[in-house]
PDB file of C-alpha atoms in Angstrom:
ATOM      1  CA  MET A   1       5.134 -21.604   4.605  1.00 42.00           C
ATOM      2  CA  THR A   2       5.110 -25.186   7.528  1.00 44.00           C
ATOM      3  CA  THR A   3       2.658 -25.875  10.499  1.00 43.00           C
ATOM      4  CA  ASP A   4       1.891 -28.243  11.663  1.00 47.00           C
ATOM      5  CA  LYS A   5      -1.673 -28.990  12.972  1.00 40.00           C
ATOM      6  CA  HIS A   6      -1.432 -28.459  16.254  1.00 43.00           C
ATOM      7  CA  ASP A   7       0.510 -24.419  15.735  1.00 46.00           C
ATOM      8  CA  GLU A   8      -3.008 -25.020  12.914  1.00 43.00           C
ATOM      9  CA  THR A   9      -5.869 -25.613  16.641  1.00 39.00           C
ATOM     10  CA  SER A  10      -3.790 -23.180  18.747  1.00 42.00           C
ATOM     11  CA  SER A  11      -3.528 -19.944  16.258  1.00 42.00           C
ATOM     12  CA  ALA A  12      -7.971 -20.845  14.748  1.00 41.00           C
ATOM     13  CA  ALA A  13      -9.165 -21.103  18.502  1.00 40.00           C
ATOM     14  CA  GLU A  14      -7.123 -17.930  19.407  1.00 45.00           C
ATOM     15  CA  HIS A  15      -8.496 -15.838  16.244  1.00 43.00           C
ATOM     16  CA  GLY A  16     -11.713 -17.633  16.197  1.00 42.00           C
ATOM     17  CA  LYS A  17     -10.691 -18.569  12.388  1.00 44.00           C
ATOM     18  CA  ALA A  18     -13.428 -20.618  10.608  1.00 42.00           C
ATOM     19  CA  PHE A  19     -11.305 -23.119   9.895  1.00 42.00           C
ATOM     20  CA  SER A  20      -7.591 -23.815   9.264  1.00 45.00           C
ATOM     21  CA  ARG A  21      -4.999 -23.797   6.829  1.00 47.00           C
ATOM     22  CA  ARG A  22      -4.932 -27.147   6.501  1.00 43.00           C
ATOM     23  CA  THR A  23      -8.930 -27.867   5.420  1.00 42.00           C
ATOM     24  CA  PHE A  24      -9.181 -24.863   3.283  1.00 42.00           C
ATOM     25  CA  LEU A  25      -5.744 -26.403   1.230  1.00 42.00           C
ATOM     26  CA  ALA A  26      -7.387 -29.953   1.790  1.00 41.00           C
ATOM     27  CA  GLY A  27     -10.473 -28.857   0.100  1.00 40.00           C
ATOM     28  CA  LEU A  28      -9.088 -26.921  -3.003  1.00 43.00           C
ATOM     29  CA  GLY A  29      -8.808 -30.455  -4.194  1.00 41.00           C
ATOM     30  CA  GLY A  30     -13.067 -30.246  -3.433  1.00 37.00           C
ATOM     31  CA  VAL A  31     -16.557 -30.252  -3.979  1.00 33.00           C
ATOM     32  CA  GLY A  32     -17.501 -26.435  -2.488  1.00 36.00           C
ATOM     33  CA  VAL A  33     -14.136 -24.491  -2.602  1.00 33.00           C
ATOM     34  CA  GLY A  34     -14.144 -21.575  -1.035  1.00 34.00           C
ATOM     35  CA  ALA A  35     -13.158 -19.347  -3.585  1.00 36.00           C
ATOM     36  CA  ILE A  36     -12.253 -20.066  -7.964  1.00 33.00           C
ATOM     37  CA  LEU A  37     -10.952 -17.334  -9.324  1.00 36.00           C
ATOM     38  CA  ALA A  38     -12.864 -15.657 -12.685  1.00 34.00           C
ATOM     39  CA  GLY A  39     -11.479 -15.611 -16.197  1.00 33.00           C
ATOM     40  CA  GLY A  40     -10.589 -12.618 -17.141  1.00 33.00           C
ATOM     41  CA  GLY A  41      -9.246 -11.303 -13.395  1.00 35.00           C
ATOM     42  CA  SER A  42     -12.758  -8.713 -12.562  1.00 35.00           C
ATOM     43  CA  ALA A  43     -14.483 -10.934 -10.550  1.00 41.00           C
ATOM     44  CA  LEU A  44     -14.519 -13.594  -8.435  1.00 44.00           C
ATOM     45  CA  TRP A  45     -16.466 -16.947  -8.521  1.00 43.00           C
ATOM     46  CA  LEU A  46     -17.886 -17.135  -4.714  1.00 46.00           C
ATOM     47  CA  LYS A  47     -19.989 -20.000  -3.978  1.00 44.00           C
ATOM     48  CA  ASN A  48     -21.812 -19.589  -7.005  1.00 46.00           C
ATOM     49  CA  ASP A  49     -22.073 -16.261  -6.551  1.00 48.00           C
ATOM     50  CA  VAL A  50     -20.011 -13.222  -8.831  1.00 48.00           C
ATOM     51  CA  PHE A  51     -19.661  -9.659  -7.591  1.00 55.00           C
ATOM     52  CA  ALA A  52     -17.515  -7.213  -9.262  1.00 81.00           C
ATOM     53  CA  ILE A  53     -15.601  -5.109  -7.963  1.00 91.00           C
ATOM     54  CA  PRO A  54     -16.021  -2.224  -7.113  1.00 93.00           C
ATOM     55  CA  VAL A  55     -13.563   1.024  -8.283  1.00 95.00           C
ATOM     56  CA  SER A  56     -11.728   2.054  -5.063  1.00 97.00           C
ATOM     57  CA  GLY A  57     -12.196   5.197  -3.621  1.00 97.00           C
ATOM     58  CA  GLY A  58      -8.711   6.407  -3.535  1.00 97.00           C
ATOM     59  CA  TYR A  59      -5.394   6.216  -5.047  1.00 98.00           C
ATOM     60  CA  LEU A  60      -1.242   7.823  -3.624  1.00 98.00           C
ATOM     61  CA  LEU A  61       1.295   8.810  -5.327  1.00 97.00           C
ATOM     62  CA  ILE A  62       4.190   9.643  -5.343  1.00 96.00           C
ATOM     63  CA  ASP A  63       7.489  11.539  -6.126  1.00 93.00           C
ATOM     64  CA  SER A  64      10.534   8.933  -5.843  1.00 91.00           C
ATOM     65  CA  HIS A  65      12.713  12.058  -7.812  1.00 87.00           C
ATOM     66  CA  LYS A  66      11.673  13.868  -4.239  1.00 88.00           C
ATOM     67  CA  CYS A  67      12.134  12.094  -2.034  1.00 91.00           C
ATOM     68  CA  GLY A  68      14.735  12.166   0.903  1.00 88.00           C
ATOM     69  CA  THR A  69      15.304   8.629   2.303  1.00 92.00           C
ATOM     70  CA  CYS A  70      14.404  10.056   5.360  1.00 93.00           C
ATOM     71  CA  THR A  71      11.175   6.362   5.732  1.00 96.00           C
ATOM     72  CA  THR A  72       8.433   8.889   8.145  1.00 97.00           C
ATOM     73  CA  CYS A  73       6.211   7.865   6.325  1.00 98.00           C
ATOM     74  CA  MET A  74       6.920   4.603   7.159  1.00 98.00           C
ATOM     75  CA  MET A  75       7.162   4.858  10.809  1.00 98.00           C
ATOM     76  CA  ALA A  76       3.842   7.544  10.546  1.00 98.00           C
ATOM     77  CA  CYS A  77       2.209   3.809   8.830  1.00 98.00           C
ATOM     78  CA  THR A  78       3.616   1.715  11.335  1.00 97.00           C
ATOM     79  CA  ILE A  79       2.892   3.580  14.494  1.00 98.00           C
ATOM     80  CA  ALA A  80      -1.072   4.153  13.280  1.00 98.00           C
ATOM     81  CA  HIS A  81      -2.439   1.379  12.336  1.00 98.00           C
ATOM     82  CA  THR A  82       0.052  -0.740  15.450  1.00 97.00           C
ATOM     83  CA  GLY A  83       1.097   1.317  17.534  1.00 97.00           C
ATOM     84  CA  LYS A  84       4.577   0.582  17.303  1.00 96.00           C
ATOM     85  CA  THR A  85       7.613   2.536  16.012  1.00 95.00           C
ATOM     86  CA  ASN A  86       8.755  -0.876  13.193  1.00 96.00           C
ATOM     87  CA  LEU A  87       9.525  -0.378  10.268  1.00 96.00           C
ATOM     88  CA  ASN A  88       9.066  -4.174   9.055  1.00 96.00           C
ATOM     89  CA  PHE A  89       4.902  -3.124  10.154  1.00 97.00           C
ATOM     90  CA  SER A  90       4.675  -0.229   7.671  1.00 98.00           C
ATOM     91  CA  ARG A  91       2.576  -1.187   4.990  1.00 97.00           C
ATOM     92  CA  ILE A  92       4.062   1.092   2.430  1.00 97.00           C
ATOM     93  CA  GLN A  93       7.997   0.276   1.622  1.00 95.00           C
ATOM     94  CA  ILE A  94      10.862   2.983   0.672  1.00 95.00           C
ATOM     95  CA  GLY A  95      14.329   1.455  -0.268  1.00 92.00           C
ATOM     96  CA  TYR A  96      17.441   2.866  -1.394  1.00 89.00           C
ATOM     97  CA  ASN A  97      20.521   2.773  -2.999  1.00 90.00           C
ATOM     98  CA  PRO A  98      23.545   3.721  -1.477  1.00 88.00           C
ATOM     99  CA  LEU A  99      25.857   3.600  -4.544  1.00 91.00           C
ATOM    100  CA  GLY A 100      22.887   5.050  -7.447  1.00 88.00           C
ATOM    101  CA  ARG A 101      22.855   8.425  -8.163  1.00 85.00           C
ATOM    102  CA  PHE A 102      20.612  11.606  -8.076  1.00 76.00           C
ATOM    103  CA  PRO A 103      17.757  11.114  -8.558  1.00 76.00           C
ATOM    104  CA  TYR A 104      17.404   6.984  -9.919  1.00 83.00           C
ATOM    105  CA  ASP A 105      18.359   6.230  -5.926  1.00 88.00           C
ATOM    106  CA  SER A 106      15.736   5.717  -3.983  1.00 89.00           C
ATOM    107  CA  VAL A 107      12.496   3.892  -4.391  1.00 92.00           C
ATOM    108  CA  GLN A 108       8.694   3.660  -3.128  1.00 94.00           C
ATOM    109  CA  HIS A 109       6.384   0.808  -2.668  1.00 96.00           C
ATOM    110  CA  GLN A 110       3.465   1.495  -2.283  1.00 96.00           C
ATOM    111  CA  CYS A 111       0.030  -0.529  -2.488  1.00 97.00           C
ATOM    112  CA  HIS A 112      -1.991   0.428  -6.076  1.00 97.00           C
ATOM    113  CA  GLN A 113      -5.601   0.003  -5.317  1.00 97.00           C
ATOM    114  CA  CYS A 114      -5.674  -1.976  -8.297  1.00 97.00           C
ATOM    115  CA  PRO A 115      -8.635  -1.458 -10.475  1.00 95.00           C
ATOM    116  CA  TYR A 116      -9.116  -5.390 -10.775  1.00 94.00           C
ATOM    117  CA  PRO A 117      -6.931  -6.004  -7.272  1.00 96.00           C
ATOM    118  CA  PRO A 118      -5.068 -10.006  -8.076  1.00 97.00           C
ATOM    119  CA  CYS A 119      -5.116  -9.597  -3.995  1.00 97.00           C
ATOM    120  CA  VAL A 120      -8.724  -9.334  -3.875  1.00 97.00           C
ATOM    121  CA  GLU A 121      -9.405 -11.864  -5.717  1.00 96.00           C
ATOM    122  CA  ALA A 122      -7.602 -14.702  -4.515  1.00 97.00           C
ATOM    123  CA  CYS A 123      -7.951 -14.473  -1.011  1.00 98.00           C
ATOM    124  CA  PRO A 124     -10.682 -17.937  -0.243  1.00 97.00           C
ATOM    125  CA  THR A 125     -12.472 -16.420   2.748  1.00 97.00           C
ATOM    126  CA  GLN A 126     -12.850 -12.578   1.885  1.00 96.00           C
ATOM    127  CA  ALA A 127     -10.340 -11.603   4.477  1.00 98.00           C
ATOM    128  CA  ASN A 128      -8.931  -9.856   1.716  1.00 98.00           C
ATOM    129  CA  HIS A 129     -11.826  -7.409   0.088  1.00 97.00           C
ATOM    130  CA  ALA A 130     -13.104  -4.035  -1.114  1.00 97.00           C
ATOM    131  CA  ASP A 131     -14.718  -1.431   1.615  1.00 97.00           C
ATOM    132  CA  LYS A 132     -18.982  -1.564   0.857  1.00 95.00           C
ATOM    133  CA  ALA A 133     -18.330   1.963   2.010  1.00 95.00           C
ATOM    134  CA  THR A 134     -15.300   3.227  -0.503  1.00 97.00           C
ATOM    135  CA  GLY A 135     -14.311   0.612  -2.476  1.00 97.00           C
ATOM    136  CA  VAL A 136     -10.537   0.823  -0.579  1.00 98.00           C
ATOM    137  CA  ARG A 137      -8.486  -2.769  -0.495  1.00 98.00           C
ATOM    138  CA  MET A 138      -7.815  -3.490   2.460  1.00 98.00           C
ATOM    139  CA  VAL A 139      -6.965  -7.131   5.004  1.00 98.00           C
ATOM    140  CA  ASP A 140     -10.235  -7.660   7.857  1.00 98.00           C
ATOM    141  CA  PRO A 141      -6.924  -9.387  10.200  1.00 97.00           C
ATOM    142  CA  ASP A 142      -9.985 -11.777  11.564  1.00 97.00           C
ATOM    143  CA  LYS A 143     -10.932 -14.125   8.537  1.00 98.00           C
ATOM    144  CA  CYS A 144      -6.865 -13.816   7.173  1.00 98.00           C
ATOM    145  CA  ILE A 145      -6.011 -17.627   7.657  1.00 97.00           C
ATOM    146  CA  GLY A 146      -2.752 -16.989   6.815  1.00 97.00           C
ATOM    147  CA  CYS A 147      -2.290 -18.585   3.012  1.00 97.00           C
ATOM    148  CA  GLU A 148      -0.674 -16.269   1.891  1.00 97.00           C
ATOM    149  CA  ARG A 149      -2.432 -16.571  -1.176  1.00 98.00           C
ATOM    150  CA  CYS A 150      -2.651 -12.755  -1.630  1.00 98.00           C
ATOM    151  CA  ILE A 151       0.835 -12.016  -0.994  1.00 98.00           C
ATOM    152  CA  ASN A 152       2.650 -14.275  -4.015  1.00 97.00           C
ATOM    153  CA  ALA A 153      -1.083 -13.259  -6.731  1.00 98.00           C
ATOM    154  CA  CYS A 154      -0.155  -8.642  -6.240  1.00 97.00           C
ATOM    155  CA  PRO A 155       1.613  -8.485  -9.702  1.00 95.00           C
ATOM    156  CA  TYR A 156       4.315  -5.741  -8.092  1.00 94.00           C
ATOM    157  CA  LEU A 157       8.236  -6.620  -6.334  1.00 93.00           C
ATOM    158  CA  PRO A 158       7.675  -6.387  -3.762  1.00 94.00           C
ATOM    159  CA  SER A 159       4.635  -7.204  -3.705  1.00 97.00           C
ATOM    160  CA  ARG A 160       2.281  -4.443  -1.115  1.00 97.00           C
ATOM    161  CA  CYS A 161       0.428  -6.845   0.718  1.00 98.00           C
ATOM    162  CA  GLN A 162       2.830  -7.665   3.151  1.00 96.00           C
ATOM    163  CA  TRP A 163       2.590 -10.825   6.115  1.00 97.00           C
ATOM    164  CA  ASN A 164       2.800  -9.359   9.927  1.00 97.00           C
ATOM    165  CA  TYR A 165       4.807 -11.818  11.651  1.00 96.00           C
ATOM    166  CA  GLU A 166       4.008 -11.324  14.435  1.00 96.00           C
ATOM    167  CA  GLU A 167       0.033 -11.326  14.603  1.00 95.00           C
ATOM    168  CA  LYS A 168      -0.213 -14.515  11.776  1.00 97.00           C
ATOM    169  CA  HIS A 169      -1.962 -12.849   9.915  1.00 98.00           C
ATOM    170  CA  SER A 170      -1.131 -10.329   5.336  1.00 98.00           C
ATOM    171  CA  GLN A 171      -2.040  -6.733   6.461  1.00 98.00           C
ATOM    172  CA  LYS A 172      -2.049  -4.175   2.761  1.00 98.00           C
ATOM    173  CA  CYS A 173      -2.121   0.087   2.269  1.00 98.00           C
ATOM    174  CA  ASP A 174      -6.190   0.865   3.543  1.00 98.00           C
ATOM    175  CA  LEU A 175      -5.695   4.620   2.967  1.00 98.00           C
ATOM    176  CA  CYS A 176      -5.493   4.338   6.610  1.00 98.00           C
ATOM    177  CA  ILE A 177      -9.840   3.799   6.992  1.00 98.00           C
ATOM    178  CA  ASP A 178      -8.133   1.698   9.928  1.00 97.00           C
ATOM    179  CA  THR A 179      -6.172   3.381  12.265  1.00 98.00           C
ATOM    180  CA  PRO A 180      -7.224   2.970  15.714  1.00 97.00           C
ATOM    181  CA  PHE A 181      -3.589   4.861  16.750  1.00 98.00           C
ATOM    182  CA  TRP A 182      -4.323   7.676  15.430  1.00 97.00           C
ATOM    183  CA  ASP A 183      -7.752  10.052  15.922  1.00 95.00           C
ATOM    184  CA  GLN A 184      -8.248  11.241  12.413  1.00 96.00           C
ATOM    185  CA  ASP A 185     -10.552  10.140  10.304  1.00 96.00           C
ATOM    186  CA  GLY A 186      -8.923   8.273   6.969  1.00 97.00           C
ATOM    187  CA  GLY A 187      -9.760   6.510   3.742  1.00 97.00           C
ATOM    188  CA  PRO A 188     -10.737   8.497   0.840  1.00 96.00           C
ATOM    189  CA  GLY A 189     -12.100  13.067   2.070  1.00 94.00           C
ATOM    190  CA  GLY A 190      -9.378  11.809   5.402  1.00 97.00           C
ATOM    191  CA  HIS A 191      -6.192  11.705   6.049  1.00 98.00           C
ATOM    192  CA  GLN A 192      -3.304   9.823   5.399  1.00 98.00           C
ATOM    193  CA  ALA A 193      -0.487   9.371   7.944  1.00 98.00           C
ATOM    194  CA  CYS A 194       1.979   9.248   5.511  1.00 98.00           C
ATOM    195  CA  VAL A 195       1.070  12.272   3.233  1.00 98.00           C
ATOM    196  CA  ASP A 196       0.437  14.390   6.906  1.00 97.00           C
ATOM    197  CA  ALA A 197       4.133  12.280   7.855  1.00 97.00           C
ATOM    198  CA  CYS A 198       6.252  13.144   5.112  1.00 96.00           C
ATOM    199  CA  PRO A 199       7.821  16.626   5.664  1.00 93.00           C
ATOM    200  CA  MET A 200       9.401  16.121   1.976  1.00 90.00           C
ATOM    201  CA  ARG A 201       5.447  16.219   0.487  1.00 92.00           C
ATOM    202  CA  ALA A 202       6.660  13.704  -1.772  1.00 94.00           C
ATOM    203  CA  ILE A 203       2.805  11.651  -1.670  1.00 97.00           C
ATOM    204  CA  SER A 204      -0.058  12.703  -2.064  1.00 97.00           C
ATOM    205  CA  PHE A 205      -3.383  11.534  -2.776  1.00 97.00           C
ATOM    206  CA  THR A 206      -5.674  11.246  -5.579  1.00 97.00           C
ATOM    207  CA  VAL A 207      -8.903  10.568  -5.995  1.00 97.00           C
ATOM    208  CA  ASP A 208      -8.143   9.749 -10.356  1.00 96.00           C
ATOM    209  CA  THR A 209      -6.798   6.010 -10.995  1.00 95.00           C
ATOM    210  CA  PRO A 210      -4.100   5.841 -11.876  1.00 96.00           C
ATOM    211  CA  GLU A 211      -1.967   4.581 -15.292  1.00 94.00           C
ATOM    212  CA  GLN A 212      -2.020   1.015 -14.824  1.00 90.00           C
ATOM    213  CA  LYS A 213       1.564   0.931 -13.956  1.00 90.00           C
ATOM    214  CA  GLU A 214       4.752   1.131 -11.428  1.00 90.00           C
ATOM    215  CA  SER A 215       5.482   4.879 -13.472  1.00 90.00           C
ATOM    216  CA  GLY A 216       1.618   5.554 -13.312  1.00 94.00           C
ATOM    217  CA  TYR A 217       1.975   6.221  -9.013  1.00 96.00           C
ATOM    218  CA  ASP A 218       5.401   7.476  -9.694  1.00 94.00           C
ATOM    219  CA  VAL A 219       4.312  11.467 -10.178  1.00 93.00           C
ATOM    220  CA  ASN A 220       5.887  14.824 -10.225  1.00 89.00           C
ATOM    221  CA  LEU A 221       4.705  16.676  -7.488  1.00 92.00           C
ATOM    222  CA  ARG A 222       8.034  19.828  -7.515  1.00 88.00           C
ATOM    223  CA  ASN A 223       6.561  23.150  -7.234  1.00 81.00           C
ATOM    224  CA  THR A 224       7.614  26.817  -7.950  1.00 79.00           C
ATOM    225  CA  HIS A 225       8.343  25.907  -3.527  1.00 75.00           C
ATOM    226  CA  TRP A 226      10.576  23.150  -4.961  1.00 80.00           C
ATOM    227  CA  ALA A 227      12.483  25.108  -7.455  1.00 80.00           C
ATOM    228  CA  TRP A 228      12.601  28.405  -4.777  1.00 78.00           C
ATOM    229  CA  ALA A 229      14.094  26.469  -2.173  1.00 75.00           C
ATOM    230  CA  GLY A 230      16.957  25.246  -4.924  1.00 78.00           C
ATOM    231  CA  PHE A 231      16.494  22.270  -6.060  1.00 79.00           C
ATOM    232  CA  PRO A 232      15.781  21.030  -9.391  1.00 81.00           C
ATOM    233  CA  ILE A 233      12.358  20.613 -10.940  1.00 83.00           C
ATOM    234  CA  ASP A 234      12.983  18.170 -14.156  1.00 80.00           C
ATOM    235  CA  ASP A 235      13.002  14.518 -13.785  1.00 77.00           C
ATOM    236  CA  GLN A 236      16.567  15.281 -14.612  1.00 74.00           C
ATOM    237  CA  GLY A 237      17.883  16.608 -12.207  1.00 71.00           C
ATOM    238  CA  ARG A 238      19.947  18.413 -15.341  1.00 71.00           C
ATOM    239  CA  THR A 239      18.227  21.837 -15.098  1.00 78.00           C
ATOM    240  CA  LEU A 240      18.843  24.285 -12.734  1.00 76.00           C
ATOM    241  CA  PRO A 241      16.139  26.325 -10.881  1.00 74.00           C
ATOM    242  CA  SER A 242      16.708  29.772 -12.066  1.00 73.00           C
ATOM    243  CA  VAL A 243      15.829  28.481 -15.658  1.00 73.00           C
ATOM    244  CA  SER A 244      13.171  25.562 -15.090  1.00 69.00           C
ATOM    245  CA  VAL A 245      11.385  28.558 -12.475  1.00 70.00           C
ATOM    246  CA  PRO A 246      11.271  32.024 -11.865  1.00 64.00           C
ATOM    247  CA  GLY A 247      12.273  33.996  -8.899  1.00 61.00           C
ATOM    248  CA  PRO A 248       9.772  34.076  -6.361  1.00 61.00           C
ATOM    249  CA  PRO A 249       7.788  37.389  -6.880  1.00 64.00           C
ATOM    250  CA  LYS A 250       8.894  40.625  -6.191  1.00 65.00           C
ATOM    251  CA  PRO A 251       8.483  42.766  -3.420  1.00 68.00           C
ATOM    252  CA  ALA A 252       5.758  45.942  -4.698  1.00 68.00           C
ATOM    253  CA  ALA A 253       7.753  49.119  -4.646  1.00 65.00           C
ATOM    254  CA  GLN A 254       6.482  51.379  -1.981  1.00 61.00           C
TER     255      GLN A 254
END
């Protein structure tokens, strides 16, 4: 990203940033740098103080075979967080291959709330941080200087940190802790807009840390009702519902 000095100065003044991108980049070569990554990736060395990153209080799971690619979750996310209907602002993203073969024609990209989050470790201003109360990884837009280090640090593609091109800061899933345009309490123990809105019930919330790979967050959320509706519940989609799950219980004889 290239910006001129005038843009940096006006942006910093507008958003009340502590320092500009140019100041940060220049400081990387000197003493007293804002942040230095610690070895092992489990802590952040910040101004000579090492602090551990707490475990997140929750995680989103998806069932890619159950998803109908309707993007209702994306719309719910962007409306709850921004009050807009622009899917570019959604913190969960749905990919669909129209030439693909079911059930491998869609993929969902949601933040993994990593136990050792590279995005948090990479942030020089603590804008990308773990919430003190819940451990949820989230971004404080007022502290973000737009360096995009968190976006580049995410080990998954596409990055689960996104760039808000209108407000000029990074953003990521916060499990709906901060949803100014939604009147529900979010976060662990609360509601998540994508979970509540999904008509296929292809997204769920868990407090148990999944296996740390993409497949660890992609689980089978199909159930007996899914089979009774005529859909296969096996991952390959090849077993007839009547075989995998017996039919619904018959009413008792009068």
